[in-house]
Amino acid sequence: MLPRRAQRKRHGELGALSRLGSHRDRPAVLLDVPRALGKKWLPDGFAITSEVLDFTTDEGVQIYGGMGFSAEGPMDRAYRDARINRIFEGTNEINRILTLDMLLKRAMKGHIDLMTPAMAVQKELMAIPDFGASDDEGVFVKEKKVLTNLKKAGLMIAGAAVQKFMMKLSDEQEILMNLADMLIELYVAESTLLRVEKLIALRGEAACDIQKEIALVYLQEAVERAASAGRQAITSFADGDELRLMLLGLKRFTKIDPYNLKEARRKIADHVIQKGEYAF
């Protein structure tokens, strides 16, 4: 895929510059997701990795253009292999539902204390936000704060949903799917940050500049997707003052400093194109 992207010309430009949209670097970013997850597999881990395969295969077809479906190119076989995920599509959705369903049922049976931290988040919503600077040092200090807030957003919504539906929450599959999507984004973003942090400790920050960009790009995208999923969940069961308060809480807990994603994506893509192979 990479040699083809580097060699192909489109309107006089190298193929490396032919897809400057938001997906230009995303295959490189997403391909590192399974490695970031490591051995700590969840059902949602199977869902996200199979969807990464679908996405990267489709991007490969786009890169090869008219040759994308030709048996002379590598994407023909990859596309046929990836089609099995369409058959397994239901499994991904079932995995999403099962993850949250099992988690919430264990919480309601007292095996996991979900409500105590959820109530603490609700109490925090009524308090004045803490705008003080963190005393923590090291890489990803602000990013870890973002992850902590994403966890609070999930707890806020899950706690409110449990209080409203109790054991009938398993019938609210759309809400479970929204919460699962939030969990997936949090899990992958945190796993990626921790992996890059470990690499930096081993190799030094300068040697891990591209990996750091990957983590930051994914975190930005993860926050956006988690906020969207959270908004869908909240509006599906809350109304009135509760709706307004929860939406304000979601906005507060999904706040992240702006980051130049265009330049970061170009940097990642240029690195991969220069290497001519999967470089991570």
CSV table of C-alpha atoms in Angstrom, one decimal:
chain,number,residue,atom,x,y,z
A,1,MET,CA,0.0,0.0,0.0
A,2,LEU,CA,2.7,2.5,1.0
A,3,PRO,CA,4.9,2.2,-2.2
A,4,ARG,CA,1.8,2.6,-4.3
A,5,ARG,CA,0.8,5.8,-2.4
A,6,ALA,CA,4.2,7.2,-2.7
A,7,GLN,CA,4.5,6.5,-6.4
A,8,ARG,CA,1.0,7.2,-7.7
A,9,LYS,CA,0.4,10.7,-9.3
A,10,ARG,CA,-2.8,12.5,-9.4
A,11,HIS,CA,-3.2,15.8,-11.2
A,12,GLY,CA,0.6,16.2,-11.1
A,13,GLU,CA,0.9,15.6,-7.4
A,14,LEU,CA,2.4,12.6,-5.7
A,15,GLY,CA,-0.2,10.2,-4.3
A,16,ALA,CA,1.2,10.9,-0.9
A,17,LEU,CA,-0.6,14.3,-1.2
A,18,SER,CA,-3.7,13.1,-3.0
A,19,ARG,CA,-5.7,12.4,0.2
A,20,LEU,CA,-5.1,15.4,2.5
A,21,GLY,CA,-8.4,15.0,4.3
A,22,SER,CA,-8.9,13.8,7.8
A,23,HIS,CA,-8.1,10.1,6.9
A,24,ARG,CA,-4.6,10.7,5.4
A,25,ASP,CA,-2.7,9.4,8.4
A,26,ARG,CA,-5.5,7.4,10.0
A,27,PRO,CA,-4.5,3.9,8.7
A,28,ALA,CA,-1.1,4.5,10.4
A,29,VAL,CA,-2.7,5.7,13.6
A,30,LEU,CA,-5.3,2.9,13.7
A,31,LEU,CA,-2.8,0.1,12.8
A,32,ASP,CA,-1.1,0.8,16.1
A,33,VAL,CA,-4.3,0.3,18.0
A,34,PRO,CA,-4.1,-3.5,18.3
A,35,ARG,CA,-0.5,-3.2,19.5
A,36,ALA,CA,-1.5,-0.6,22.1
A,37,LEU,CA,-4.2,-2.8,23.4
A,38,GLY,CA,-1.7,-5.6,24.1
A,39,LYS,CA,-3.0,-8.7,25.8
A,40,LYS,CA,-5.7,-7.0,27.9
A,41,TRP,CA,-8.5,-8.0,25.5
A,42,LEU,CA,-12.0,-7.1,26.1
A,43,PRO,CA,-15.0,-7.9,23.8
A,44,ASP,CA,-14.8,-4.3,22.7
A,45,GLY,CA,-11.2,-4.9,21.7
A,46,PHE,CA,-12.3,-7.5,19.1
A,47,ALA,CA,-14.8,-5.0,17.8
A,48,ILE,CA,-12.4,-2.1,17.3
A,49,THR,CA,-9.6,-4.2,15.8
A,50,SER,CA,-12.0,-5.8,13.2
A,51,GLU,CA,-13.3,-2.3,12.3
A,52,VAL,CA,-9.7,-1.1,12.0
A,53,LEU,CA,-9.1,-3.8,9.5
A,54,ASP,CA,-12.2,-2.8,7.5
A,55,PHE,CA,-11.1,0.9,7.5
A,56,THR,CA,-7.5,0.3,6.5
A,57,THR,CA,-8.5,-2.1,3.7
A,58,ASP,CA,-11.0,0.4,2.3
A,59,GLU,CA,-8.3,3.1,2.4
A,60,GLY,CA,-6.0,0.8,0.5
A,61,VAL,CA,-8.6,0.3,-2.2
A,62,GLN,CA,-8.9,4.1,-2.4
A,63,ILE,CA,-5.1,4.5,-2.7
A,64,TYR,CA,-4.9,2.0,-5.6
A,65,GLY,CA,-7.8,3.6,-7.4
A,66,GLY,CA,-8.8,1.6,-10.5
A,67,MET,CA,-6.3,-1.1,-9.5
A,68,GLY,CA,-7.9,-1.5,-6.1
A,69,PHE,CA,-10.0,-4.5,-7.1
A,70,SER,CA,-7.5,-5.9,-9.6
A,71,ALA,CA,-6.0,-9.3,-8.7
A,72,GLU,CA,-2.7,-7.9,-9.9
A,73,GLY,CA,-2.6,-5.7,-6.8
A,74,PRO,CA,-2.4,-6.6,-3.1
A,75,MET,CA,-5.8,-5.1,-2.1
A,76,ASP,CA,-7.9,-7.6,-4.0
A,77,ARG,CA,-7.0,-10.4,-1.6
A,78,ALA,CA,-7.1,-8.1,1.5
A,79,TYR,CA,-10.6,-6.8,0.5
A,80,ARG,CA,-12.0,-10.3,0.1
A,81,ASP,CA,-10.5,-11.4,3.4
A,82,ALA,CA,-11.9,-8.3,5.2
A,83,ARG,CA,-15.4,-9.0,3.9
A,84,ILE,CA,-15.8,-11.7,6.6
A,85,ASN,CA,-16.3,-8.8,9.0
A,86,ARG,CA,-19.5,-7.9,7.3
A,87,ILE,CA,-20.7,-11.4,8.3
A,88,PHE,CA,-19.4,-10.8,11.8
A,89,GLU,CA,-20.9,-7.3,12.0
A,90,GLY,CA,-23.6,-8.5,14.4
A,91,THR,CA,-20.9,-9.9,16.7
A,92,ASN,CA,-19.3,-6.5,17.0
A,93,GLU,CA,-22.6,-5.0,18.1
A,94,ILE,CA,-23.2,-8.0,20.5
A,95,ASN,CA,-19.8,-7.5,22.0
A,96,ARG,CA,-20.5,-3.8,22.6
A,97,ILE,CA,-23.8,-4.6,24.3
A,98,LEU,CA,-22.4,-7.6,26.3
A,99,THR,CA,-19.5,-5.5,27.7
A,100,LEU,CA,-21.8,-2.9,29.2
A,101,ASP,CA,-24.6,-5.3,30.1
A,102,MET,CA,-22.3,-7.6,32.1
A,103,LEU,CA,-20.5,-4.6,33.7
A,104,LEU,CA,-23.8,-3.0,34.8
A,105,LYS,CA,-25.3,-6.2,36.0
A,106,ARG,CA,-22.3,-6.9,38.2
A,107,ALA,CA,-22.5,-3.4,39.5
A,108,MET,CA,-26.2,-3.8,40.4
A,109,LYS,CA,-25.4,-7.1,42.1
A,110,GLY,CA,-22.8,-5.4,44.2
A,111,HIS,CA,-19.8,-7.2,42.7
A,112,ILE,CA,-18.5,-3.8,41.4
A,113,ASP,CA,-19.0,-0.5,43.1
A,114,LEU,CA,-20.1,1.6,40.2
A,115,MET,CA,-22.6,3.9,41.9
A,116,THR,CA,-20.1,5.4,44.5
A,117,PRO,CA,-17.8,7.0,41.9
A,118,ALA,CA,-20.9,7.8,39.7
A,119,MET,CA,-22.5,9.7,42.6
A,120,ALA,CA,-19.2,11.4,43.3
A,121,VAL,CA,-19.2,12.7,39.7
A,122,GLN,CA,-22.7,13.9,40.1
A,123,LYS,CA,-21.7,15.8,43.2
A,124,GLU,CA,-18.7,17.2,41.4
A,125,LEU,CA,-21.1,18.6,38.7
A,126,MET,CA,-22.8,20.7,41.4
A,127,ALA,CA,-19.4,22.1,42.7
A,128,ILE,CA,-17.3,24.9,41.3
A,129,PRO,CA,-14.8,23.5,38.7
A,130,ASP,CA,-11.1,23.3,39.8
A,131,PHE,CA,-9.1,25.4,37.4
A,132,GLY,CA,-5.8,25.0,39.3
A,133,ALA,CA,-2.7,23.8,37.6
A,134,SER,CA,-1.7,20.2,38.2
A,135,ASP,CA,1.4,19.5,40.3
A,136,ASP,CA,2.1,16.3,38.3
A,137,GLU,CA,5.2,16.2,36.1
A,138,GLY,CA,6.2,14.2,33.1
A,139,VAL,CA,4.8,13.6,29.6
A,140,PHE,CA,1.0,13.5,28.9
A,141,VAL,CA,0.1,15.3,32.2
A,142,LYS,CA,-2.7,17.3,30.5
A,143,GLU,CA,-3.7,14.3,28.4
A,144,LYS,CA,-4.1,12.1,31.4
A,145,LYS,CA,-6.4,14.7,32.9
A,146,VAL,CA,-8.5,14.5,29.7
A,147,LEU,CA,-8.7,10.7,30.1
A,148,THR,CA,-9.8,11.1,33.8
A,149,ASN,CA,-12.5,13.4,32.6
A,150,LEU,CA,-13.6,11.0,29.9
A,151,LYS,CA,-14.0,8.3,32.7
A,152,LYS,CA,-16.1,10.8,34.6
A,153,ALA,CA,-18.3,11.4,31.6
A,154,GLY,CA,-18.9,7.7,31.2
A,155,LEU,CA,-19.6,7.3,34.9
A,156,MET,CA,-22.0,10.2,34.9
A,157,ILE,CA,-24.1,8.8,32.0
A,158,ALA,CA,-23.9,5.1,33.2
A,159,GLY,CA,-24.9,6.1,36.8
A,160,ALA,CA,-27.9,8.2,35.6
A,161,ALA,CA,-29.0,5.4,33.2
A,162,VAL,CA,-28.8,2.8,36.0
A,163,GLN,CA,-30.8,5.0,38.3
A,164,LYS,CA,-33.5,5.5,35.7
A,165,PHE,CA,-33.8,2.0,34.2
A,166,MET,CA,-32.4,-0.3,36.9
A,167,MET,CA,-32.6,-3.9,35.6
A,168,LYS,CA,-34.5,-2.9,32.5
A,169,LEU,CA,-31.3,-1.1,31.2
A,170,SER,CA,-30.5,-4.3,29.3
A,171,ASP,CA,-33.5,-3.5,27.1
A,172,GLU,CA,-32.1,-0.1,26.2
A,173,GLN,CA,-29.6,-1.4,23.7
A,174,GLU,CA,-29.0,2.0,22.1
A,175,ILE,CA,-27.8,3.4,25.4
A,176,LEU,CA,-25.6,0.4,26.0
A,177,MET,CA,-24.1,0.9,22.5
A,178,ASN,CA,-23.4,4.6,23.2
A,179,LEU,CA,-21.7,3.7,26.5
A,180,ALA,CA,-19.7,1.0,24.8
A,181,ASP,CA,-18.5,3.4,22.2
A,182,MET,CA,-17.4,5.7,24.9
A,183,LEU,CA,-15.6,2.9,26.7
A,184,ILE,CA,-13.9,1.8,23.4
A,185,GLU,CA,-12.6,5.3,22.8
A,186,LEU,CA,-11.4,5.7,26.3
A,187,TYR,CA,-9.7,2.3,26.4
A,188,VAL,CA,-7.9,2.7,23.1
A,189,ALA,CA,-6.8,6.3,23.8
A,190,GLU,CA,-5.5,5.4,27.3
A,191,SER,CA,-3.8,2.2,26.0
A,192,THR,CA,-2.1,4.2,23.3
A,193,LEU,CA,-0.9,7.0,25.7
A,194,LEU,CA,0.5,4.5,28.2
A,195,ARG,CA,2.3,2.6,25.4
A,196,VAL,CA,3.9,5.7,24.1
A,197,GLU,CA,4.8,6.8,27.6
A,198,LYS,CA,6.6,3.5,28.1
A,199,LEU,CA,8.4,3.9,24.8
A,200,ILE,CA,9.5,7.4,25.8
A,201,ALA,CA,10.9,6.1,29.1
A,202,LEU,CA,12.9,3.5,27.2
A,203,ARG,CA,14.1,5.6,24.2
A,204,GLY,CA,13.7,9.2,25.1
A,205,GLU,CA,11.1,11.7,24.0
A,206,ALA,CA,13.0,12.9,20.9
A,207,ALA,CA,13.1,9.3,19.5
A,208,CYS,CA,9.4,8.9,20.0
A,209,ASP,CA,8.2,12.1,18.4
A,210,ILE,CA,6.0,10.3,15.8
A,211,GLN,CA,4.5,7.9,18.3
A,212,LYS,CA,3.7,10.9,20.5
A,213,GLU,CA,1.9,12.6,17.6
A,214,ILE,CA,-0.1,9.4,17.0
A,215,ALA,CA,-1.3,9.3,20.6
A,216,LEU,CA,-2.2,13.0,20.5
A,217,VAL,CA,-4.1,12.7,17.2
A,218,TYR,CA,-6.1,9.7,18.4
A,219,LEU,CA,-6.9,11.3,21.7
A,220,GLN,CA,-8.4,14.3,19.9
A,221,GLU,CA,-10.5,12.1,17.7
A,222,ALA,CA,-11.5,9.9,20.7
A,223,VAL,CA,-12.8,12.8,22.7
A,224,GLU,CA,-14.9,14.0,19.8
A,225,ARG,CA,-16.4,10.5,19.2
A,226,ALA,CA,-17.0,10.0,22.9
A,227,ALA,CA,-18.7,13.3,23.3
A,228,SER,CA,-21.0,12.4,20.3
A,229,ALA,CA,-21.9,9.0,21.8
A,230,GLY,CA,-22.4,10.6,25.2
A,231,ARG,CA,-24.8,13.2,23.8
A,232,GLN,CA,-26.8,10.6,22.0
A,233,ALA,CA,-27.1,8.6,25.2
A,234,ILE,CA,-28.1,11.5,27.4
A,235,THR,CA,-30.8,12.8,25.0
A,236,SER,CA,-32.3,9.4,24.8
A,237,PHE,CA,-33.4,9.2,28.4
A,238,ALA,CA,-33.0,12.6,30.1
A,239,ASP,CA,-35.2,15.7,29.9
A,240,GLY,CA,-35.7,19.1,31.5
A,241,ASP,CA,-33.2,20.3,34.1
A,242,GLU,CA,-31.6,16.8,34.2
A,243,LEU,CA,-30.9,17.0,30.4
A,244,ARG,CA,-29.4,20.4,30.6
A,245,LEU,CA,-27.2,19.6,33.6
A,246,MET,CA,-25.9,16.4,32.1
A,247,LEU,CA,-25.2,18.1,28.8
A,248,LEU,CA,-23.2,20.7,30.6
A,249,GLY,CA,-21.4,18.0,32.5
A,250,LEU,CA,-20.6,16.2,29.3
A,251,LYS,CA,-19.2,19.4,27.7
A,252,ARG,CA,-17.1,20.0,30.9
A,253,PHE,CA,-15.7,16.4,30.9
A,254,THR,CA,-15.0,16.3,27.2
A,255,LYS,CA,-13.0,19.5,27.0
A,256,ILE,CA,-9.6,19.3,25.4
A,257,ASP,CA,-7.1,21.9,24.3
A,258,PRO,CA,-7.1,22.5,20.5
A,259,TYR,CA,-4.3,20.7,18.5
A,260,ASN,CA,-3.2,21.2,14.9
A,261,LEU,CA,-4.4,17.9,13.6
A,262,LYS,CA,-3.6,18.7,10.0
A,263,GLU,CA,0.1,19.2,10.7
A,264,ALA,CA,0.3,16.2,13.0
A,265,ARG,CA,-1.4,14.0,10.4
A,266,ARG,CA,1.0,15.2,7.7
A,267,LYS,CA,4.0,14.5,10.0
A,268,ILE,CA,2.8,11.0,10.7
A,269,ALA,CA,2.0,10.3,7.0
A,270,ASP,CA,5.3,11.7,5.8
A,271,HIS,CA,7.2,9.5,8.2
A,272,VAL,CA,5.4,6.4,7.1
A,273,ILE,CA,5.8,7.3,3.4
A,274,GLN,CA,9.5,8.0,3.8
A,275,LYS,CA,10.1,4.6,5.5
A,276,GLY,CA,8.1,2.9,2.8
A,277,GLU,CA,6.8,0.3,5.3
A,278,TYR,CA,4.8,0.0,8.6
A,279,ALA,CA,7.3,2.0,10.7
A,280,PHE,CA,6.1,1.4,14.2
